[in-house]
Short mmCIF file of C-alpha atoms in Angstrom, two decimals:
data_model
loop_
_atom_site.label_atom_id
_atom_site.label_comp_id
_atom_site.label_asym_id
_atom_site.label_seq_id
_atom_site.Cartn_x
_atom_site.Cartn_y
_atom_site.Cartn_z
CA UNK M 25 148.94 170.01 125.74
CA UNK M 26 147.38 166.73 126.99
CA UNK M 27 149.08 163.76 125.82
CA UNK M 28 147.61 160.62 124.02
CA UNK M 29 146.62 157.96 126.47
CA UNK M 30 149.71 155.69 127.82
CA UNK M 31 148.32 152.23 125.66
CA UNK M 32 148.86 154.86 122.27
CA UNK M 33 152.07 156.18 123.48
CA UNK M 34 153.61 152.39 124.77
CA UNK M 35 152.12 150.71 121.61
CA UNK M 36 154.92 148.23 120.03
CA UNK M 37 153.21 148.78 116.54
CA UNK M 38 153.43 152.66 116.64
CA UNK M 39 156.28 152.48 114.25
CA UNK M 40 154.37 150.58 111.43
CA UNK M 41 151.25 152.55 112.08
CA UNK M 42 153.41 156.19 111.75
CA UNK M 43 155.24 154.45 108.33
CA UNK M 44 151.53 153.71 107.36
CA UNK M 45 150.18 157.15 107.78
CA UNK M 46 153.56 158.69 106.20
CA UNK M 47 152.47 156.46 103.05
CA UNK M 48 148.96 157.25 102.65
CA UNK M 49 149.53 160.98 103.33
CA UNK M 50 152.55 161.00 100.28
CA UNK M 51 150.72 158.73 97.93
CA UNK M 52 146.70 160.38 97.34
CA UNK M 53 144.22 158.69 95.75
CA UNK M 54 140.84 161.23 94.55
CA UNK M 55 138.97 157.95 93.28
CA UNK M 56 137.49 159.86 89.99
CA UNK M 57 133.92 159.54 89.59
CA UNK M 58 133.40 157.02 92.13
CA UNK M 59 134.49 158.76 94.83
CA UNK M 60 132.88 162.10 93.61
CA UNK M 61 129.81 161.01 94.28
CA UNK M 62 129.98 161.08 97.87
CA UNK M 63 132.38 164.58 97.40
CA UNK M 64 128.90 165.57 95.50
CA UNK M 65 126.87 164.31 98.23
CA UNK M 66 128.96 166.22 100.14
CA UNK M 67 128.73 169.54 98.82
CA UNK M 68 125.14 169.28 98.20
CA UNK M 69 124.49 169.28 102.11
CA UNK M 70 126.99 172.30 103.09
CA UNK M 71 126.35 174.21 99.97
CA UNK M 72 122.63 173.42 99.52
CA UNK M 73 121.45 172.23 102.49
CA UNK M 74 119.84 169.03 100.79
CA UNK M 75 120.72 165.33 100.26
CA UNK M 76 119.90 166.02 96.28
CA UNK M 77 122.94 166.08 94.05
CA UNK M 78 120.76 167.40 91.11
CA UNK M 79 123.16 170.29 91.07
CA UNK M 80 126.34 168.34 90.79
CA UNK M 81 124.99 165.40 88.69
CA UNK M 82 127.83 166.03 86.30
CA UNK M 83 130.86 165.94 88.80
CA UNK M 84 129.65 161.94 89.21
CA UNK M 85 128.15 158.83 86.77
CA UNK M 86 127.28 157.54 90.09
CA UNK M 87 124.45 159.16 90.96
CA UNK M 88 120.41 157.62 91.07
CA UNK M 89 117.47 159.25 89.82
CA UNK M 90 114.87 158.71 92.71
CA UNK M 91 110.89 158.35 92.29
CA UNK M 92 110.92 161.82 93.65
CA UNK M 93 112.45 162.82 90.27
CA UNK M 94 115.71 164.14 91.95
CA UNK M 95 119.44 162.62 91.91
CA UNK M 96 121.13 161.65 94.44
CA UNK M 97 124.44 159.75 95.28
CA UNK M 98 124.02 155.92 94.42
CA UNK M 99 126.57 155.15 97.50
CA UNK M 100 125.79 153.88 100.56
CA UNK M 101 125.57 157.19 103.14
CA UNK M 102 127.79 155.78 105.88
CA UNK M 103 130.78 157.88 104.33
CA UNK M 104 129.23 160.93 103.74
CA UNK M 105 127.21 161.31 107.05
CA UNK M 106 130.37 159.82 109.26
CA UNK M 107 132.37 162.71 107.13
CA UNK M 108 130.08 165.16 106.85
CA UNK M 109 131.55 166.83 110.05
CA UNK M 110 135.07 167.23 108.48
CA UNK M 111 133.87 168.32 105.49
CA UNK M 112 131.52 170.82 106.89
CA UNK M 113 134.54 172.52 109.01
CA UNK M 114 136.89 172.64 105.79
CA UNK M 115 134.10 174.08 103.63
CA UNK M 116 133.57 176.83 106.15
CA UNK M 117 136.86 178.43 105.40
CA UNK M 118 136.58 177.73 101.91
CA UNK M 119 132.87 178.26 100.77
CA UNK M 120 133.17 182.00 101.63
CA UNK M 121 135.89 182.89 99.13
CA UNK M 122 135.34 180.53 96.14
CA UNK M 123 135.10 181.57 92.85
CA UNK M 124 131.29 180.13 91.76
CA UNK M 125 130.61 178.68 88.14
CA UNK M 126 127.60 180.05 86.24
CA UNK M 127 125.38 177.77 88.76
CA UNK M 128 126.89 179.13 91.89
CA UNK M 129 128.55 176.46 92.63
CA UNK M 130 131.79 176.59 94.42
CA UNK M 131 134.97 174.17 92.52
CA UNK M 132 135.13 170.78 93.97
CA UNK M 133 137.20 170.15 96.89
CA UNK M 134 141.21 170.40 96.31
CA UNK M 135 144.14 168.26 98.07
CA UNK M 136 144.23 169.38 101.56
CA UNK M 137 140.36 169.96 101.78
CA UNK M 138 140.94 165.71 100.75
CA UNK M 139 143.41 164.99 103.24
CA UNK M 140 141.55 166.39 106.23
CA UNK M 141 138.56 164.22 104.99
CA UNK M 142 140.24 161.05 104.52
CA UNK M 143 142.14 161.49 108.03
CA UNK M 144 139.35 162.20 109.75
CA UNK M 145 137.43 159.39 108.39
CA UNK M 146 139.74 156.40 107.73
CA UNK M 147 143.37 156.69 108.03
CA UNK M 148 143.66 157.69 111.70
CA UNK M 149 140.52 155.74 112.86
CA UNK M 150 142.04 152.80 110.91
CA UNK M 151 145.25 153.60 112.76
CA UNK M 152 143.79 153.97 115.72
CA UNK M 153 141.78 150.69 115.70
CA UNK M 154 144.88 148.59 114.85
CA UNK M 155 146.53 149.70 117.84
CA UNK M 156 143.31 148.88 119.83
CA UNK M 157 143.47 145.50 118.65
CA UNK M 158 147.34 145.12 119.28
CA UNK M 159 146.91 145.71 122.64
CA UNK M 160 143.62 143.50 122.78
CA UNK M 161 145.68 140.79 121.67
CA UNK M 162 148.80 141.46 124.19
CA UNK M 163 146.51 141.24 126.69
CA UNK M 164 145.24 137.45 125.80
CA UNK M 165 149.35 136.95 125.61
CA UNK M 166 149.65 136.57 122.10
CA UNK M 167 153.34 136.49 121.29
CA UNK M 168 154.69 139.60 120.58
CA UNK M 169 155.89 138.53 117.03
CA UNK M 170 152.11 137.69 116.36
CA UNK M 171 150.99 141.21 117.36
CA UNK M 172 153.29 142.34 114.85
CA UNK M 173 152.78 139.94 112.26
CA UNK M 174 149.30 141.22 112.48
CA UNK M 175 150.24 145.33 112.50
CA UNK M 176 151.81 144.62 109.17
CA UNK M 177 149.05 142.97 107.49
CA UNK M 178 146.61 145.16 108.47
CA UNK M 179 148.59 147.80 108.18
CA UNK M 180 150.15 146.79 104.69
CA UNK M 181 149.29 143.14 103.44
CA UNK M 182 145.25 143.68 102.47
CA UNK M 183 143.30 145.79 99.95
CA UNK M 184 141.82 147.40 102.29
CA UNK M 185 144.60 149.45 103.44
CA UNK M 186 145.11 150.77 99.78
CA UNK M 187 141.59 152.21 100.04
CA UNK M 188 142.34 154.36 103.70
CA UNK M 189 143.77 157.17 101.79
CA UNK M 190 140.38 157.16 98.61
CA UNK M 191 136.77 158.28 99.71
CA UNK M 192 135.48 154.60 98.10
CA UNK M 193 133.88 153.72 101.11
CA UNK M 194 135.62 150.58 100.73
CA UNK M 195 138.13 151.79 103.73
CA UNK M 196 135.44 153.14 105.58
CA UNK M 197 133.69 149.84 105.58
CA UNK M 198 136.54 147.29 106.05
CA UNK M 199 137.69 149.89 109.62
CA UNK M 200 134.07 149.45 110.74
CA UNK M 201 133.76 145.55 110.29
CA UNK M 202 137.17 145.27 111.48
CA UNK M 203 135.86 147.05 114.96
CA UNK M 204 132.82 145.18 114.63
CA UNK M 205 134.79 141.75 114.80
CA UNK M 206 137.33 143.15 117.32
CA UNK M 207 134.21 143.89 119.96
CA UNK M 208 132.42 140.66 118.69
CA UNK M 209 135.66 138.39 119.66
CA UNK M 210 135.82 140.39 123.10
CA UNK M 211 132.58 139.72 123.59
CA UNK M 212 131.07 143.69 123.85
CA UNK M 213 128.12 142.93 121.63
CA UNK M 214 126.31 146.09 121.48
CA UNK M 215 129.44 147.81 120.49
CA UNK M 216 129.67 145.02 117.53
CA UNK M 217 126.54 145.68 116.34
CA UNK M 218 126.89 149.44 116.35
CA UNK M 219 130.25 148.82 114.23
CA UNK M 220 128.32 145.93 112.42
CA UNK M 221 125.33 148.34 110.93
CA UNK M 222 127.73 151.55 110.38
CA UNK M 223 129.63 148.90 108.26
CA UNK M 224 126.64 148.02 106.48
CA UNK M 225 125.71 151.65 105.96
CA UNK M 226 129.25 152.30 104.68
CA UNK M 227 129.18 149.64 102.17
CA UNK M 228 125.44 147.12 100.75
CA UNK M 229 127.92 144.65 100.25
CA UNK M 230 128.40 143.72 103.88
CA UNK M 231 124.87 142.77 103.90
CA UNK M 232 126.03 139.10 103.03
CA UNK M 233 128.36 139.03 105.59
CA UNK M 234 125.55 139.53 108.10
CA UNK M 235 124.12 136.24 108.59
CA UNK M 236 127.37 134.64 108.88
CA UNK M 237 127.96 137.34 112.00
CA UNK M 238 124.95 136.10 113.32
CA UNK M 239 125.31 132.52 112.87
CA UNK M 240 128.94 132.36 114.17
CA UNK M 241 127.09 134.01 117.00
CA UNK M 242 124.47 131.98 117.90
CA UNK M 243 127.13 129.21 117.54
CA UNK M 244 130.00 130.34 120.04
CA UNK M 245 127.27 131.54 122.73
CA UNK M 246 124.70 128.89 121.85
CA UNK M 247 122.06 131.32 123.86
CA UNK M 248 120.01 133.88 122.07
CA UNK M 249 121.26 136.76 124.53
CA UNK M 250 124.10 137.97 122.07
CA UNK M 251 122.00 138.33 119.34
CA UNK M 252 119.69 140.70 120.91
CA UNK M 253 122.72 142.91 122.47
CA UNK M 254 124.15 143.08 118.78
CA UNK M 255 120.65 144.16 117.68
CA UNK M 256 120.27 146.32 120.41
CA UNK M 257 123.68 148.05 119.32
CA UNK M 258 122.50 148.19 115.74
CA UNK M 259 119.65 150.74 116.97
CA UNK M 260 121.21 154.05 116.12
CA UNK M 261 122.26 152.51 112.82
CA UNK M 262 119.09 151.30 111.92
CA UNK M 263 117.11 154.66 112.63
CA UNK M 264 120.16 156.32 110.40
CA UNK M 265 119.24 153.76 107.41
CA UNK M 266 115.04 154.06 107.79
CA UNK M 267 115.29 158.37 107.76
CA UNK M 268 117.79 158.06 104.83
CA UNK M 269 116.41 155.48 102.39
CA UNK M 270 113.03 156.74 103.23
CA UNK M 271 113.92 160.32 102.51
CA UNK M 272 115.77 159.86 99.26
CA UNK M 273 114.15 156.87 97.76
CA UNK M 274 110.25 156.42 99.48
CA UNK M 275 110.94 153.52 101.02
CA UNK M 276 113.39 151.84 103.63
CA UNK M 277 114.19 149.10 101.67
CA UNK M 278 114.72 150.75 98.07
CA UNK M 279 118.18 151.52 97.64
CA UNK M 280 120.01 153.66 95.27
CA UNK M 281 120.67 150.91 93.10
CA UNK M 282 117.44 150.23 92.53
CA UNK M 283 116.81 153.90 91.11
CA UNK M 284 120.53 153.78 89.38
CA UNK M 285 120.63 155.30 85.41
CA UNK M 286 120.30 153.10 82.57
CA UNK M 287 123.53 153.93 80.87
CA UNK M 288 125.56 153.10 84.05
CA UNK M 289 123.66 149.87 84.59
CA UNK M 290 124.97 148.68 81.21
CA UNK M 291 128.61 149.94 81.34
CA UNK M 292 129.56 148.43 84.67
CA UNK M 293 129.46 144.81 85.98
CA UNK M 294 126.89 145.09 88.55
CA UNK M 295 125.65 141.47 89.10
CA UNK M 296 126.07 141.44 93.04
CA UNK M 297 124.43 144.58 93.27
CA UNK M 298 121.05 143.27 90.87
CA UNK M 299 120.43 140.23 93.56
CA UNK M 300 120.59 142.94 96.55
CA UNK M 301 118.56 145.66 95.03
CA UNK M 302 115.27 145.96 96.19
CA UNK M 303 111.80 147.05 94.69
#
């Protein structure tokens, strides 16, 4: 059996990051209907083959009625594509002997079917990143208490680590920008963009966070250079957002929110979302 690498195995912080993983693993969050969207989303693709959630519009109230006339998840896709291979291994063991409801449908995913997700797609790439960084750090001989000091807020002190454990997105997206400002500060630009639009297609919100990105670019480098190696890094990312939005909406720029059902557009705050949407 090969063995992680030695800078995983020597890491200082492997004790916080093993209590971390302990935690999330006891303590599960399903995220309700939020989260059920993407789980929706999900299904949709291994059972059905199709983006459309028209036959699990119930499981979720967030879900968007497209021009198209079909519903689909209202979430940003980064979490269900970046998941999608997880979920498509678990469902191939459990598709074949579930009990279908009167639509054929199988039942929606249980706990472990959950906890392969969510450690597939957050809590051990979140793990994994904050030892990256820990050792990025020792390496620019940042005091040892520092490193630590760090591992523990990451690790425990920010919102964001509730969230690693919860198909939100909201860990998803946090991990990414997190890796997108750990290659940014080493200076590996195309990796930061890559990170940078996988963020964005995790989460709209990051959207606003963009042009600061670029700005604090511009400013540290104060040659155009970086910017085009983050953009050239944001390729793959890009593509992934023009065949997506163009597929379930018409249009590259028209998002899900844009499409989203009346009766959740009244029952939720959804201000920030309103100056984003495009028509």
């Amino acid at each position: 059996m090969r063995l992680p690498p030695d800078w995983i195995r020597s890491s200082p912080v492997l004790p916080w990051v093993a209590l971390f993983l302990a935690l999330s693993l006891a303590v599960t969050q399903y995220g309700g209907k939020n989260a059920m969207s993407r789980t929706a989303a999900l299904r949709a693709i291994t059972e059905g083959h199709t983006l459309q959630i028209d036959n699990y519009k119930e499981w979720t109230i967030d879900w968007a009625r497209a021009p198209n006339g079909h519903y689909y998840s209202n979430k940003a896709p980064g979490a269900v594509l970046l998941g999608l291979p997880m979920f498509a291994l678990t469902d191939a063991f459990v598709l074949p002997f579930a009990k279908r409801d009167e639509k054929g449908r199988a039942p929606q995913p249980g706990h472990l079917q959950h906890l392969l997700l969510m450690l597939w797609l957050q809590l051990l790439p979140f793990s994994l990143l904050i030892v990256f960084a820990c050792r990025l750090l020792l390496a620019r001989s940042v005091p040892s208490s520092a490193v630590h000091f760090f591992a523990l807020a990451s690790l425990f002190g920010n919102t964001a680590a509730l969230y690693m454990q919860s198909n939100f997105g909201h860990g998803l997206a946090a991990l990414l920008f997190l890796g997108a400002f750990l290659f940014w500060w080493d200076r590996r630009y195309p990796l930061a963009g890559l990170f940078l639009s996988w963020s964005l297609l995790s989460d709209y919100g990051i959207s606003f966070a963009l042009p600061f990105f670029l700005l604090g670019t511009l400013w540290r480098e104060r040659k155009p250079r970086p910017l085009f190696e983050i953009a050239l890094g944001a390729i793959p990312g890009a593509i992934v957002w023009i065949w997506y939005h163009t597929t379930c909406f018409g249009n590259p720029l028209r998002m899900a929110r844009s499409e989203e059902h009346t009766s959740e557009l009244q029952s939720r705050e959804t201000i920030s979302y309103a100056v984003f949407c495009l028509k």
